[in-house]
Tab-separated table of C-alpha atoms in Angstrom:
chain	number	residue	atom	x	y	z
A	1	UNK	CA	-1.173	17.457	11.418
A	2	UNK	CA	-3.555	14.980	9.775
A	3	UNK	CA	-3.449	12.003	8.568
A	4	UNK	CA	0.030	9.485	8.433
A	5	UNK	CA	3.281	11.993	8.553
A	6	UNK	CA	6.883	10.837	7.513
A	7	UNK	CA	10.119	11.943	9.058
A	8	UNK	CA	12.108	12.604	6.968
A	9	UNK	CA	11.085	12.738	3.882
A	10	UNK	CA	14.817	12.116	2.028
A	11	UNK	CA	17.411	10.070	3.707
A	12	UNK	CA	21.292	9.699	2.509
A	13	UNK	CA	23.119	7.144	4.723
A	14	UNK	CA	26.602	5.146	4.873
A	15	UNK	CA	26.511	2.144	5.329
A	16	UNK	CA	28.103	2.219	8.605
A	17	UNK	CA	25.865	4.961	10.053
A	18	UNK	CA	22.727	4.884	12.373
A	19	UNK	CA	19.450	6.361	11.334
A	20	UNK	CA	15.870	6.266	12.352
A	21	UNK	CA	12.849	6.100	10.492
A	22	UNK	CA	9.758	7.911	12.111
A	23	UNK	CA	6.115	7.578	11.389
A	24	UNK	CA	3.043	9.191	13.218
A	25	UNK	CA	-0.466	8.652	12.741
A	26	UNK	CA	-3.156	11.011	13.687
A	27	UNK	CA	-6.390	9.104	12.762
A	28	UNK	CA	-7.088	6.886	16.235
A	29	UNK	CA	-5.946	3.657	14.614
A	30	UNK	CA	-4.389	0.815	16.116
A	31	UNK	CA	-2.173	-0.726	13.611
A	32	UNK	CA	0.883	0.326	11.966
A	33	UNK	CA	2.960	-1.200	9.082
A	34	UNK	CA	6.065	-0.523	7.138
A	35	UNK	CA	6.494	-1.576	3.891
A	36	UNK	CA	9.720	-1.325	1.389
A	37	UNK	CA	9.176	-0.839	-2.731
A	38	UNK	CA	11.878	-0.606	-4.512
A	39	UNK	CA	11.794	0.055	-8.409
A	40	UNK	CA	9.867	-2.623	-10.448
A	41	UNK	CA	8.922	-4.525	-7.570
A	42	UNK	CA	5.669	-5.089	-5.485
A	43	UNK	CA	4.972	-3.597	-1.627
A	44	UNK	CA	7.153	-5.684	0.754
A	45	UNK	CA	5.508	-5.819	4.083
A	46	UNK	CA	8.039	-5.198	6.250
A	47	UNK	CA	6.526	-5.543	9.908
A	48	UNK	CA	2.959	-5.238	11.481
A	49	UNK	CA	2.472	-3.754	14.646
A	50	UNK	CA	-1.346	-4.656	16.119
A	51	UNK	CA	-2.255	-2.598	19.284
A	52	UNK	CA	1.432	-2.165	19.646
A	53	UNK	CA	2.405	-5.426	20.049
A	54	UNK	CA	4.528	-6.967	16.851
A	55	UNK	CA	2.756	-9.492	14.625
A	56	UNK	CA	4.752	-9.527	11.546
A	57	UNK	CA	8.123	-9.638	10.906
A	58	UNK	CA	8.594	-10.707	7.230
A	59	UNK	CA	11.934	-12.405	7.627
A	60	UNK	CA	13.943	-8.653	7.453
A	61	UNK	CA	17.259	-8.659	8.239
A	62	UNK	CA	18.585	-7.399	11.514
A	63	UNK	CA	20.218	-4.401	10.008
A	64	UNK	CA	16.196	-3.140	10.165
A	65	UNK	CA	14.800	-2.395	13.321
A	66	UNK	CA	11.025	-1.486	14.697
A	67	UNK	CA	9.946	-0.007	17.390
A	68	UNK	CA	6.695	1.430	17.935
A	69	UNK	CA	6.475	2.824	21.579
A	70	UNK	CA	2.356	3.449	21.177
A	71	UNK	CA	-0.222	2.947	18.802
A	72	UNK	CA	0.313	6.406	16.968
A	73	UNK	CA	4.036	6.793	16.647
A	74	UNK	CA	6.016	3.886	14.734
A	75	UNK	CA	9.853	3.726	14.339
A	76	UNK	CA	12.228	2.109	11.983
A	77	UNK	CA	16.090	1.982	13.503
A	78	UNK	CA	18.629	1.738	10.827
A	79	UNK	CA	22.091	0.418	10.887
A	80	UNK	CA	24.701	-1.220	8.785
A	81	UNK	CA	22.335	-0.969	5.516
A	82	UNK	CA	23.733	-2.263	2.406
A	83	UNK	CA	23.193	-0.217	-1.235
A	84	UNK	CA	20.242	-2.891	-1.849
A	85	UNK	CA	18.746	-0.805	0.810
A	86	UNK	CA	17.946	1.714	-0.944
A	87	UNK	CA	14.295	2.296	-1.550
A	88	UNK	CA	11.084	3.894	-0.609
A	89	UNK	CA	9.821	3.133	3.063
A	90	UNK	CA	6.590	3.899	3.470
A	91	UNK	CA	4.343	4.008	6.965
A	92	UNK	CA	0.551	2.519	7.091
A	93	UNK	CA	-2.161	2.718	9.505
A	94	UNK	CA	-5.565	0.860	9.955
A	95	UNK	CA	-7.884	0.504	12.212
A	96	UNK	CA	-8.326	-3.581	12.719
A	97	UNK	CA	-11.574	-4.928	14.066
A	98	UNK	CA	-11.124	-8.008	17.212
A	99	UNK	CA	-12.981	-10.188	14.791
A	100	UNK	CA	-11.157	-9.525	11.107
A	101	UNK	CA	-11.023	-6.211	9.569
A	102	UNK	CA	-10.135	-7.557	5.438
A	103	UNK	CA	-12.841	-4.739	5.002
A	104	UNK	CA	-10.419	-2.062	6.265
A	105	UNK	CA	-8.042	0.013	4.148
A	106	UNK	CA	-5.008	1.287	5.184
A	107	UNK	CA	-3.882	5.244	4.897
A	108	UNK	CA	-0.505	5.546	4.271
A	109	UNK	CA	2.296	8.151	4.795
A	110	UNK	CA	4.015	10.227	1.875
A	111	UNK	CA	7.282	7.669	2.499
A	112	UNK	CA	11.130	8.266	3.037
A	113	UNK	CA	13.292	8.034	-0.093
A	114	UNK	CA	16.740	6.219	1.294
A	115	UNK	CA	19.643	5.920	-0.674
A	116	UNK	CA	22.843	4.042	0.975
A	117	UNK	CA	25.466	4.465	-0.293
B	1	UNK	CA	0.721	-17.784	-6.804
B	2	UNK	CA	0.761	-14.654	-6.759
B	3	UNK	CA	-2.538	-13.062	-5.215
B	4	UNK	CA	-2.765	-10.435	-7.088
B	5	UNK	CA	-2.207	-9.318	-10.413
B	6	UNK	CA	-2.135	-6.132	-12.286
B	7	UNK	CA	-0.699	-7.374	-16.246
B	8	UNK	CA	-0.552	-3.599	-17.634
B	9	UNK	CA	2.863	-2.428	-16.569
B	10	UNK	CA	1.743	1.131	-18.715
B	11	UNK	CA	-1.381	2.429	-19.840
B	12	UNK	CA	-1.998	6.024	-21.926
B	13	UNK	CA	-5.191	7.682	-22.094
B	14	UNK	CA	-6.232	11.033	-23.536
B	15	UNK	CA	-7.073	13.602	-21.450
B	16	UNK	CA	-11.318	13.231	-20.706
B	17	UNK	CA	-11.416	9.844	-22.421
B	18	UNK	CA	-11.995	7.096	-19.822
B	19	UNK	CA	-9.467	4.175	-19.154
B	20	UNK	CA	-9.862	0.483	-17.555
B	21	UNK	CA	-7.126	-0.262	-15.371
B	22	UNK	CA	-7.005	-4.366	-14.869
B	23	UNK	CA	-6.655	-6.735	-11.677
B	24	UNK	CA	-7.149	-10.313	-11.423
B	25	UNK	CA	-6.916	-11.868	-7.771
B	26	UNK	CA	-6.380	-15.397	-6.130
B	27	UNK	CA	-8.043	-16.524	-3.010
B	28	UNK	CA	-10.393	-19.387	-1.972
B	29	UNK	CA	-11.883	-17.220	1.148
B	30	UNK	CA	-15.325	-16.813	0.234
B	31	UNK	CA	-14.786	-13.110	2.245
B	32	UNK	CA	-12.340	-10.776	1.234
B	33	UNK	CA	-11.758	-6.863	0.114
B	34	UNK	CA	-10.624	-5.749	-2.755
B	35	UNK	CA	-9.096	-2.220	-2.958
B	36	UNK	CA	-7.171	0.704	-4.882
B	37	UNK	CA	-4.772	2.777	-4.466
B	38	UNK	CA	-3.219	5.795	-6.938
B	39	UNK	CA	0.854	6.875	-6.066
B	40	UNK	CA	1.603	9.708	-7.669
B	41	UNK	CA	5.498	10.479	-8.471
B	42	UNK	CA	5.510	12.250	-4.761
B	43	UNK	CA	5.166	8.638	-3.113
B	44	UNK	CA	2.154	8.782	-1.178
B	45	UNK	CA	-0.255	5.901	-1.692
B	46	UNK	CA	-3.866	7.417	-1.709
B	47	UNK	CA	-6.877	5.400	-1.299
B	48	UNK	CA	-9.465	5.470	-4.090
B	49	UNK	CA	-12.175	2.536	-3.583
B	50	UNK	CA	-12.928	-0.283	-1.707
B	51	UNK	CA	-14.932	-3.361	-2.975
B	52	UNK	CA	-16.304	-6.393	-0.681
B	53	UNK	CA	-16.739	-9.462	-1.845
B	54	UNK	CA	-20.457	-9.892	-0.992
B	55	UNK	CA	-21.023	-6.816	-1.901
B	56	UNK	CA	-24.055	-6.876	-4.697
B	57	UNK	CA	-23.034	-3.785	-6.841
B	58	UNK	CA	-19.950	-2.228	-8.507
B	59	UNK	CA	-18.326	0.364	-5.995
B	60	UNK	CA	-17.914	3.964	-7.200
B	61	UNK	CA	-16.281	6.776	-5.964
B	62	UNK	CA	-16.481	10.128	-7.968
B	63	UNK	CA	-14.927	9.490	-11.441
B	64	UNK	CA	-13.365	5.591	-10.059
B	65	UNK	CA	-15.787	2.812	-10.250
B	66	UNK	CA	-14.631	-0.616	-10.008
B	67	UNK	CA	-15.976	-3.115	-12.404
B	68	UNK	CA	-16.157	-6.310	-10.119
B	69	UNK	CA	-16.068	-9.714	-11.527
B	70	UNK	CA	-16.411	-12.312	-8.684
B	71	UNK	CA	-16.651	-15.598	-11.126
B	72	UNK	CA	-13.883	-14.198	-12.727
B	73	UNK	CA	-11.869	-13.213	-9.901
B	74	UNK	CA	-11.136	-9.662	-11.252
B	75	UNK	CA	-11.480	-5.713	-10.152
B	76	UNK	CA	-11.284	-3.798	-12.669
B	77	UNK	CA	-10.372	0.264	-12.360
B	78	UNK	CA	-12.301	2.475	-14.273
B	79	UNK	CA	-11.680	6.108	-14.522
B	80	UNK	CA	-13.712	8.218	-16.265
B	81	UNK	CA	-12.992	11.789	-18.002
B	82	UNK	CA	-9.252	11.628	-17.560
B	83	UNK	CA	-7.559	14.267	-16.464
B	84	UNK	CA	-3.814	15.419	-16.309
B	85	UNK	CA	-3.774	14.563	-12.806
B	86	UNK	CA	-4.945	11.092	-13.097
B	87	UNK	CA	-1.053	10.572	-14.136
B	88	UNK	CA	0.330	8.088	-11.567
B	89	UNK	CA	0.844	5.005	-10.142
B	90	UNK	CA	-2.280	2.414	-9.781
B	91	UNK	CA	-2.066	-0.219	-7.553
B	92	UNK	CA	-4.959	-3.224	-6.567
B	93	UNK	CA	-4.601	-5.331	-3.228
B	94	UNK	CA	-6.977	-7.768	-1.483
B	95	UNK	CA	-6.684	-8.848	2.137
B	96	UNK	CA	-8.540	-12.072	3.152
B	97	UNK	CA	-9.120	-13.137	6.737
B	98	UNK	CA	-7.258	-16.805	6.261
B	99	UNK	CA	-3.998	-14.902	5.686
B	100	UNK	CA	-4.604	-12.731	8.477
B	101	UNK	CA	-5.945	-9.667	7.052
B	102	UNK	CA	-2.704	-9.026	5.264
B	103	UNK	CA	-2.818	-6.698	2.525
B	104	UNK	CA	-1.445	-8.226	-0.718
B	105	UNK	CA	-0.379	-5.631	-3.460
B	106	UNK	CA	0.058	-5.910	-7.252
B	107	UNK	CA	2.941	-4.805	-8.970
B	108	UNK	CA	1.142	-1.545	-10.347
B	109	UNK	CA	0.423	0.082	-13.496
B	110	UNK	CA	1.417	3.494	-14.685
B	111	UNK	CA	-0.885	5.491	-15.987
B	112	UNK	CA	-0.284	8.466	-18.250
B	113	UNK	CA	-2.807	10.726	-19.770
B	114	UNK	CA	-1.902	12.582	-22.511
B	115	UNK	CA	-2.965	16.329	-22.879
């Protein structure tokens, strides 16, 4: 595998079910985002993860959970989602520099397509 | 205000014509990067260029150059001799150290190219 991989790639959920969001990156970096777009609207950073540890949490509701247990595997728990939900969720990764890294892009995964329902 | 943005919500071009995609962004940091990104209907955001803000010349990759304005604060996308698969998604962002390296995105532009 190469690159940022999505698992899976099409998601249909209840709202009262529990689901999990995975993302892997193989390229040695050691940050790790996920963002939400729904139709029509900009990239909503979602939550940062820097060296594992959690710098970003863009007021998300609760319902939306992150986990990322090392710096190449990021997770996004699911429960109780509401049809508003529904969206693309796509994973990031960059490698970030100790002293600022705004000259780093980020490579991103091919996304989950959810639909609650 | 927003930090970046990207006031073509669609865009045709013919197929091997060339097409200027626009971007227009907000910061006071005198450092920041400037970048694109193409999403084809599949989903996946795919990295085309990357401009710096002290950088002296115009970035190009392949067929995408990026026409860089700094005094007017805008990064433009140029692709040249369209082609079919060139149909997608365009997005600009900029991340600036004062915000924390965040990456800021536009809200896109769809690009079609006509056969």
């Amino acid at each position: 595998e190469t690159g940022v991989t999505q698992t899976p790639r099409h998601l249909v959920m209840g709202m009262t079910n529990k689901k999990s969001l995975k993302c892997e990156q193989h390229l040695g970096h050691n940050a790790m985002y996920w963002y939400k777009q729904s139709a029509k609207k900009p990239l909503e950073l979602m939550f940062v993860y820097n060296f594992k540890e959690q710098t970003e949490n863009n007021s998300v509701p609760s319902r939306f959970s992150p986990e990322c247990p090392n710096s190449s595997h990021l997770f996004l728990h699911l429960h109780t989602l509401q049809p508003e939900d529904s969206a693309l969720y796509l994973c990031a990764s960059s490698q970030e520099l100790a002293g600022g890294a705004y000259q780093e892009t980020q490579y991103f995964g091919p996304g989950t397509r959810l639909l609650v329902l | 205000a927003q930090k970046i943005t990207q006031t073509q919500p669609g865009m045709f071009v013919q197929e091997k014509e060339a097409v200027t995609l626009d971007c227009t962004y907000d910061t006071s940091d005198p450092s920041y990067g400037l970048f694109w990104y193409k999403q084809p209907s599949s989903g996946e955001m795919i990295f085309l260029i990357y401009q710096g803000s002290y950088d002296q010349q115009n970035a190009t990759e392949g067929r995408y150059s990026l026409n860089f304005q700094k005094a007017r604060k805008s990064a433009n996308l140029v692709i040249s001799a369209s082609q079919l698969g060139d149909s997608a998604m365009y997005f600009c962002a900029m991340r600036e150290p004062t915000t924390g390296n965040q990456f800021y995105f536009g809200t896109g532009t769809s690009l079609t190219v006509i056969p």
